[in-house]
PDB file of C-alpha atoms in Angstrom:
ATOM      1  CA  MET A 276     -17.768  41.591  19.012  1.00 77.00           C
ATOM      2  CA  THR A 277     -16.613  40.923  15.444  1.00 90.00           C
ATOM      3  CA  ARG A 278     -14.478  43.565  13.807  1.00 94.00           C
ATOM      4  CA  ARG A 279     -13.340  44.056  10.206  1.00 97.00           C
ATOM      5  CA  LEU A 280      -9.612  44.198   9.671  1.00 98.00           C
ATOM      6  CA  ARG A 281      -7.650  46.198   7.126  1.00 97.00           C
ATOM      7  CA  PRO A 282      -7.324  44.246   3.861  1.00 97.00           C
ATOM      8  CA  VAL A 283      -3.716  43.473   2.987  1.00 98.00           C
ATOM      9  CA  GLY A 284      -2.032  41.735   0.070  1.00 98.00           C
ATOM     10  CA  LEU A 285       0.532  38.943  -0.052  1.00 98.00           C
ATOM     11  CA  GLY A 286       3.377  41.450   0.276  1.00 97.00           C
ATOM     12  CA  PHE A 287       2.286  41.952   3.884  1.00 98.00           C
ATOM     13  CA  THR A 288       4.284  38.826   4.811  1.00 97.00           C
ATOM     14  CA  GLU A 289       7.424  40.858   4.051  1.00 97.00           C
ATOM     15  CA  ASP A 290       6.519  44.309   5.384  1.00 96.00           C
ATOM     16  CA  ALA A 291       4.157  43.695   8.323  1.00 97.00           C
ATOM     17  CA  PRO A 292       5.154  45.450  11.563  1.00 96.00           C
ATOM     18  CA  THR A 293       5.146  42.024  13.273  1.00 96.00           C
ATOM     19  CA  ARG A 294       6.343  38.929  11.444  1.00 97.00           C
ATOM     20  CA  LEU A 295       6.692  35.614  13.188  1.00 97.00           C
ATOM     21  CA  VAL A 296       8.304  32.950  10.996  1.00 98.00           C
ATOM     22  CA  PHE A 297       8.532  29.280  11.983  1.00 98.00           C
ATOM     23  CA  THR A 298       9.830  26.231  10.112  1.00 98.00           C
ATOM     24  CA  ALA A 299       9.398  22.501  10.565  1.00 97.00           C
ATOM     25  CA  ARG A 300      10.182  19.443   8.497  1.00 97.00           C
ATOM     26  CA  ALA A 301       7.661  16.828   7.405  1.00 97.00           C
ATOM     27  CA  SER A 302       8.521  13.513   5.820  1.00 96.00           C
ATOM     28  CA  ALA A 303       5.414  13.790   3.614  1.00 96.00           C
ATOM     29  CA  ALA A 304       5.681  15.209   0.106  1.00 96.00           C
ATOM     30  CA  PRO A 305       4.663  18.849  -0.497  1.00 97.00           C
ATOM     31  CA  ASP A 306       1.549  17.790  -2.448  1.00 97.00           C
ATOM     32  CA  ALA A 307       0.256  15.753   0.501  1.00 97.00           C
ATOM     33  CA  VAL A 308       0.940  18.584   2.968  1.00 98.00           C
ATOM     34  CA  TYR A 309      -0.731  21.068   0.610  1.00 98.00           C
ATOM     35  CA  ARG A 310      -3.860  18.898   0.263  1.00 97.00           C
ATOM     36  CA  ALA A 311      -4.208  18.795   4.070  1.00 97.00           C
ATOM     37  CA  LEU A 312      -3.807  22.575   4.320  1.00 97.00           C
ATOM     38  CA  ALA A 313      -5.882  23.794   1.392  1.00 97.00           C
ATOM     39  CA  GLU A 314      -8.186  21.034   0.195  1.00 96.00           C
ATOM     40  CA  GLU A 315      -9.042  19.232   3.437  1.00 97.00           C
ATOM     41  CA  VAL A 316      -9.814  22.373   5.442  1.00 97.00           C
ATOM     42  CA  THR A 317     -12.372  20.653   7.659  1.00 97.00           C
ATOM     43  CA  GLY A 318      -9.630  18.276   8.835  1.00 97.00           C
ATOM     44  CA  TRP A 319      -7.511  21.008  10.508  1.00 98.00           C
ATOM     45  CA  PRO A 320      -8.892  20.301  14.028  1.00 98.00           C
ATOM     46  CA  SER A 321      -7.609  16.713  13.770  1.00 97.00           C
ATOM     47  CA  TRP A 322      -3.975  17.832  13.524  1.00 98.00           C
ATOM     48  CA  PHE A 323      -3.788  21.476  14.695  1.00 97.00           C
ATOM     49  CA  ARG A 324      -4.848  21.277  18.329  1.00 95.00           C
ATOM     50  CA  ALA A 325      -5.630  24.994  18.724  1.00 95.00           C
ATOM     51  CA  VAL A 326      -8.215  24.793  15.890  1.00 97.00           C
ATOM     52  CA  THR A 327     -11.687  23.679  16.978  1.00 98.00           C
ATOM     53  CA  LEU A 328     -13.480  24.315  13.683  1.00 98.00           C
ATOM     54  CA  ALA A 329     -12.373  25.016  10.125  1.00 98.00           C
ATOM     55  CA  ARG A 330     -14.568  25.091   7.072  1.00 97.00           C
ATOM     56  CA  PRO A 331     -14.357  26.537   3.588  1.00 97.00           C
ATOM     57  CA  THR A 332     -16.652  29.407   2.644  1.00 96.00           C
ATOM     58  CA  GLY A 333     -17.403  31.122  -0.642  1.00 94.00           C
ATOM     59  CA  GLY A 334     -16.838  27.994  -2.702  1.00 92.00           C
ATOM     60  CA  GLY A 335     -13.362  27.600  -1.249  1.00 91.00           C
ATOM     61  CA  GLY A 336     -12.357  31.245  -1.647  1.00 96.00           C
ATOM     62  CA  GLY A 337     -12.575  31.794   2.090  1.00 97.00           C
ATOM     63  CA  ARG A 338     -12.519  30.040   5.424  1.00 98.00           C
ATOM     64  CA  GLU A 339     -14.236  30.217   8.798  1.00 98.00           C
ATOM     65  CA  VAL A 340     -11.936  29.198  11.628  1.00 98.00           C
ATOM     66  CA  ARG A 341     -12.477  28.919  15.397  1.00 98.00           C
ATOM     67  CA  LEU A 342      -9.734  28.450  17.922  1.00 97.00           C
ATOM     68  CA  MET A 343      -9.688  27.322  21.520  1.00 95.00           C
ATOM     69  CA  GLY A 344     -10.773  30.083  23.848  1.00 95.00           C
ATOM     70  CA  GLY A 345     -13.518  31.320  21.503  1.00 96.00           C
ATOM     71  CA  VAL A 346     -11.378  33.144  18.940  1.00 96.00           C
ATOM     72  CA  ARG A 347     -13.119  33.390  15.569  1.00 98.00           C
ATOM     73  CA  PHE A 348     -11.811  34.320  12.102  1.00 98.00           C
ATOM     74  CA  ARG A 349     -13.442  34.859   8.700  1.00 98.00           C
ATOM     75  CA  GLU A 350     -10.739  34.713   6.079  1.00 98.00           C
ATOM     76  CA  THR A 351     -10.053  35.179   2.375  1.00 98.00           C
ATOM     77  CA  VAL A 352      -7.727  32.718   0.662  1.00 98.00           C
ATOM     78  CA  MET A 353      -5.017  34.842  -0.965  1.00 98.00           C
ATOM     79  CA  ALA A 354      -2.863  32.123  -2.565  1.00 98.00           C
ATOM     80  CA  ALA A 355      -3.509  28.470  -3.287  1.00 97.00           C
ATOM     81  CA  ASP A 356      -0.530  27.229  -5.282  1.00 97.00           C
ATOM     82  CA  PRO A 357      -0.704  23.394  -5.206  1.00 97.00           C
ATOM     83  CA  GLY A 358       2.295  21.827  -3.510  1.00 97.00           C
ATOM     84  CA  ARG A 359       3.946  25.217  -2.889  1.00 98.00           C
ATOM     85  CA  ARG A 360       1.959  27.844  -1.016  1.00 98.00           C
ATOM     86  CA  TYR A 361      -1.255  28.449   0.900  1.00 98.00           C
ATOM     87  CA  ALA A 362      -2.014  31.887   2.304  1.00 98.00           C
ATOM     88  CA  TYR A 363      -5.057  33.567   3.810  1.00 98.00           C
ATOM     89  CA  ARG A 364      -5.966  36.992   5.172  1.00 98.00           C
ATOM     90  CA  VAL A 365      -8.180  37.493   8.179  1.00 98.00           C
ATOM     91  CA  ASP A 366     -11.044  39.811   7.254  1.00 98.00           C
ATOM     92  CA  GLU A 367     -13.111  39.624  10.463  1.00 98.00           C
ATOM     93  CA  THR A 368     -12.255  38.540  13.984  1.00 97.00           C
ATOM     94  CA  ASN A 369     -13.271  38.932  17.598  1.00 97.00           C
ATOM     95  CA  VAL A 370      -9.632  39.409  18.676  1.00 93.00           C
ATOM     96  CA  PRO A 371      -9.223  42.898  20.102  1.00 92.00           C
ATOM     97  CA  ALA A 372      -6.569  45.355  18.871  1.00 93.00           C
ATOM     98  CA  VAL A 373      -5.442  43.466  15.749  1.00 96.00           C
ATOM     99  CA  ARG A 374      -5.607  45.681  12.641  1.00 97.00           C
ATOM    100  CA  ALA A 375      -4.389  43.286   9.942  1.00 98.00           C
ATOM    101  CA  LEU A 376      -3.412  39.618   9.832  1.00 98.00           C
ATOM    102  CA  LEU A 377      -2.138  37.355   7.078  1.00 98.00           C
ATOM    103  CA  GLU A 378      -0.761  33.823   7.332  1.00 98.00           C
ATOM    104  CA  GLU A 379       1.303  32.069   4.702  1.00 98.00           C
ATOM    105  CA  TRP A 380       2.414  28.433   4.526  1.00 98.00           C
ATOM    106  CA  LEU A 381       5.326  27.845   2.111  1.00 98.00           C
ATOM    107  CA  LEU A 382       6.188  24.269   1.186  1.00 98.00           C
ATOM    108  CA  THR A 383       9.627  23.477  -0.144  1.00 97.00           C
ATOM    109  CA  PRO A 384      10.530  19.941  -1.292  1.00 96.00           C
ATOM    110  CA  GLU A 385      13.488  18.356   0.409  1.00 90.00           C
ATOM    111  CA  ASP A 386      15.179  15.667  -1.603  1.00 73.00           C
ATOM    112  CA  ARG A 387      16.385  13.163   0.908  1.00 59.00           C
ATOM    113  CA  SER A 388      17.638  10.602  -1.579  1.00 54.00           C
ATOM    114  CA  PRO A 389      21.156   9.197  -1.212  1.00 48.00           C
ATOM    115  CA  GLY A 390      23.818  11.609  -2.451  1.00 47.00           C
ATOM    116  CA  SER A 391      21.541  14.647  -2.488  1.00 47.00           C
ATOM    117  CA  ALA A 392      22.700  17.836  -0.861  1.00 46.00           C
ATOM    118  CA  PRO A 393      20.830  18.554   2.360  1.00 45.00           C
ATOM    119  CA  ALA A 394      18.480  21.475   2.464  1.00 43.00           C
ATOM    120  CA  PRO A 395      19.818  24.524   4.323  1.00 42.00           C
ATOM    121  CA  GLY A 396      19.591  23.951   8.043  1.00 40.00           C
ATOM    122  CA  THR A 397      19.374  20.150   7.680  1.00 41.00           C
ATOM    123  CA  PRO A 398      21.622  18.322  10.135  1.00 37.00           C
ATOM    124  CA  ALA A 399      24.418  16.103   8.769  1.00 36.00           C
ATOM    125  CA  PRO A 400      23.642  12.371   8.591  1.00 35.00           C
ATOM    126  CA  GLY A 401      23.742  10.775  12.021  1.00 34.00           C
ATOM    127  CA  THR A 402      23.133  14.084  13.802  1.00 33.00           C
ATOM    128  CA  PRO A 403      19.869  14.584  15.691  1.00 34.00           C
ATOM    129  CA  ALA A 404      17.407  17.000  14.154  1.00 38.00           C
ATOM    130  CA  ALA A 405      17.632  20.565  15.382  1.00 37.00           C
ATOM    131  CA  PRO A 406      15.141  21.707  18.002  1.00 37.00           C
ATOM    132  CA  GLY A 407      12.011  23.093  16.380  1.00 39.00           C
ATOM    133  CA  THR A 408      11.946  20.682  13.455  1.00 40.00           C
ATOM    134  CA  ALA A 409       9.357  17.984  12.854  1.00 42.00           C
ATOM    135  CA  GLY A 410       9.413  14.728  11.000  1.00 42.00           C
ATOM    136  CA  THR A 411      12.179  12.186  10.728  1.00 41.00           C
ATOM    137  CA  PRO A 412      14.920  11.775   8.145  1.00 43.00           C
ATOM    138  CA  ALA A 413      14.602   9.044   5.548  1.00 43.00           C
ATOM    139  CA  ALA A 414      16.271   5.717   6.202  1.00 46.00           C
ATOM    140  CA  PRO A 415      19.719   5.391   4.617  1.00 46.00           C
ATOM    141  CA  GLY A 416      19.438   4.388   0.979  1.00 45.00           C
ATOM    142  CA  ALA A 417      15.753   5.408   0.740  1.00 49.00           C
ATOM    143  CA  ALA A 418      14.484   8.245  -1.370  1.00 53.00           C
ATOM    144  CA  ALA A 419      11.977  10.361   0.512  1.00 61.00           C
ATOM    145  CA  PRO A 420      10.536  13.590  -0.807  1.00 79.00           C
ATOM    146  CA  GLY A 421      10.012  15.418   2.483  1.00 96.00           C
ATOM    147  CA  THR A 422       8.852  18.987   2.915  1.00 97.00           C
ATOM    148  CA  LEU A 423      10.239  22.031   4.660  1.00 98.00           C
ATOM    149  CA  VAL A 424       7.152  23.852   5.983  1.00 98.00           C
ATOM    150  CA  ARG A 425       7.531  27.579   6.635  1.00 98.00           C
ATOM    151  CA  TRP A 426       4.683  29.403   8.380  1.00 98.00           C
ATOM    152  CA  THR A 427       4.683  33.204   8.400  1.00 98.00           C
ATOM    153  CA  PHE A 428       2.312  34.951  10.786  1.00 97.00           C
ATOM    154  CA  ALA A 429       2.193  38.623   9.715  1.00 98.00           C
ATOM    155  CA  ALA A 430       0.213  41.090  11.805  1.00 98.00           C
ATOM    156  CA  ASP A 431      -0.356  44.739  12.621  1.00 97.00           C
ATOM    157  CA  GLY A 432      -1.804  46.336  15.719  1.00 97.00           C
ATOM    158  CA  PRO A 433      -0.944  48.919  18.355  1.00 97.00           C
ATOM    159  CA  PRO A 434       2.333  48.586  20.303  1.00 96.00           C
ATOM    160  CA  ALA A 435       0.716  46.638  23.152  1.00 95.00           C
ATOM    161  CA  PHE A 436      -0.645  44.068  20.648  1.00 95.00           C
ATOM    162  CA  ARG A 437       2.772  43.688  18.961  1.00 94.00           C
ATOM    163  CA  LEU A 438       4.393  43.245  22.380  1.00 95.00           C
ATOM    164  CA  ALA A 439       1.825  40.551  23.286  1.00 95.00           C
ATOM    165  CA  LEU A 440       2.537  38.715  20.016  1.00 94.00           C
ATOM    166  CA  ALA A 441       6.272  38.825  20.690  1.00 94.00           C
ATOM    167  CA  ALA A 442       5.616  37.291  24.123  1.00 96.00           C
ATOM    168  CA  ALA A 443       3.386  34.621  22.510  1.00 95.00           C
ATOM    169  CA  ARG A 444       6.085  33.666  19.976  1.00 97.00           C
ATOM    170  CA  PRO A 445       7.384  30.586  21.879  1.00 97.00           C
ATOM    171  CA  GLY A 446       3.860  29.215  22.355  1.00 96.00           C
ATOM    172  CA  LEU A 447       2.914  29.837  18.713  1.00 96.00           C
ATOM    173  CA  GLY A 448       6.091  28.131  17.568  1.00 97.00           C
ATOM    174  CA  HIS A 449       5.453  25.129  19.793  1.00 97.00           C
ATOM    175  CA  SER A 450       1.851  24.901  18.577  1.00 97.00           C
ATOM    176  CA  PHE A 451       2.999  25.046  14.933  1.00 97.00           C
ATOM    177  CA  ARG A 452       5.740  22.412  15.336  1.00 98.00           C
ATOM    178  CA  THR A 453       3.357  20.090  17.192  1.00 98.00           C
ATOM    179  CA  ALA A 454       0.757  20.551  14.439  1.00 98.00           C
ATOM    180  CA  VAL A 455       3.251  19.716  11.694  1.00 98.00           C
ATOM    181  CA  ARG A 456       4.420  16.585  13.564  1.00 97.00           C
ATOM    182  CA  THR A 457       0.819  15.478  14.103  1.00 98.00           C
ATOM    183  CA  LEU A 458      -0.092  16.164  10.462  1.00 98.00           C
ATOM    184  CA  ASP A 459       2.991  14.292   9.262  1.00 97.00           C
ATOM    185  CA  ALA A 460       2.101  11.259  11.398  1.00 96.00           C
ATOM    186  CA  ARG A 461      -1.463  11.284  10.011  1.00 96.00           C
ATOM    187  CA  LEU A 462      -0.233  11.536   6.434  1.00 96.00           C
ATOM    188  CA  ALA A 463       2.232   8.664   7.025  1.00 93.00           C
ATOM    189  CA  ALA A 464      -0.530   6.490   8.523  1.00 92.00           C
ATOM    190  CA  ARG A 465      -2.744   7.298   5.529  1.00 87.00           C
ATOM    191  CA  THR A 466       0.026   6.195   3.158  1.00 82.00           C
ATOM    192  CA  ARG A 467       0.647   2.947   5.042  1.00 80.00           C
ATOM    193  CA  GLY A 468      -3.072   2.178   5.384  1.00 65.00           C
TER     194      GLY A 468
END
C-alpha cells in the first residue's frame, strides 16, 4: 500500500530525528558525478545495485524509484545545483512506518594536483585510503579534480523505525560506498573510451 509522507524542506537534513551521513571519494570531477546523479536518472540501476528502476517524472521535477525487494518511492527534487548538490524528498512510498524522508548528495571538489593541501580526512601521500572511501588518488605529478561525495539520509518515523534504520546503517553505508566506486569506474571508462 502506498502512503503519503510528510513534506519536509532542505533543512530536514540538519534537524531530522534520524540522520545517516556517509562519505566516499570519486576520482571523477563533481560535474561528471552530478550529471550521473541528476541528469542521467535512468542510469542509476547500472551503478547503484539496490536500485532496480529510476526515471524522472514531472519534466525532471520528480523521480520514480524502485529498489530491490519491491520498495517504491515517488519523489520531488528539492535541489539540483549543478556540480554541487542533488537532493530529493520522498512523497509516497510503500515502506511502512516512515513519516518523512529526504536524501541529499553534496559534491565537493578535491584538488589533487601536486602541492595542493589535501581535503580534510584525506590520507597523507603513500598512505592507503581510509576504510569507507572510494576512488583512487591521482598519480604523483598529475592534476586530478576528484570529488568528495557526501550522502545524507534524513528520516523520521516511530522509535522502532529509527532503531531499524540505526541497525541498517552499516549496510546502507556499504551500499553507498560500493555505488560510488561503481559509478566512478563507469565515469573513468567513459572518459577513456
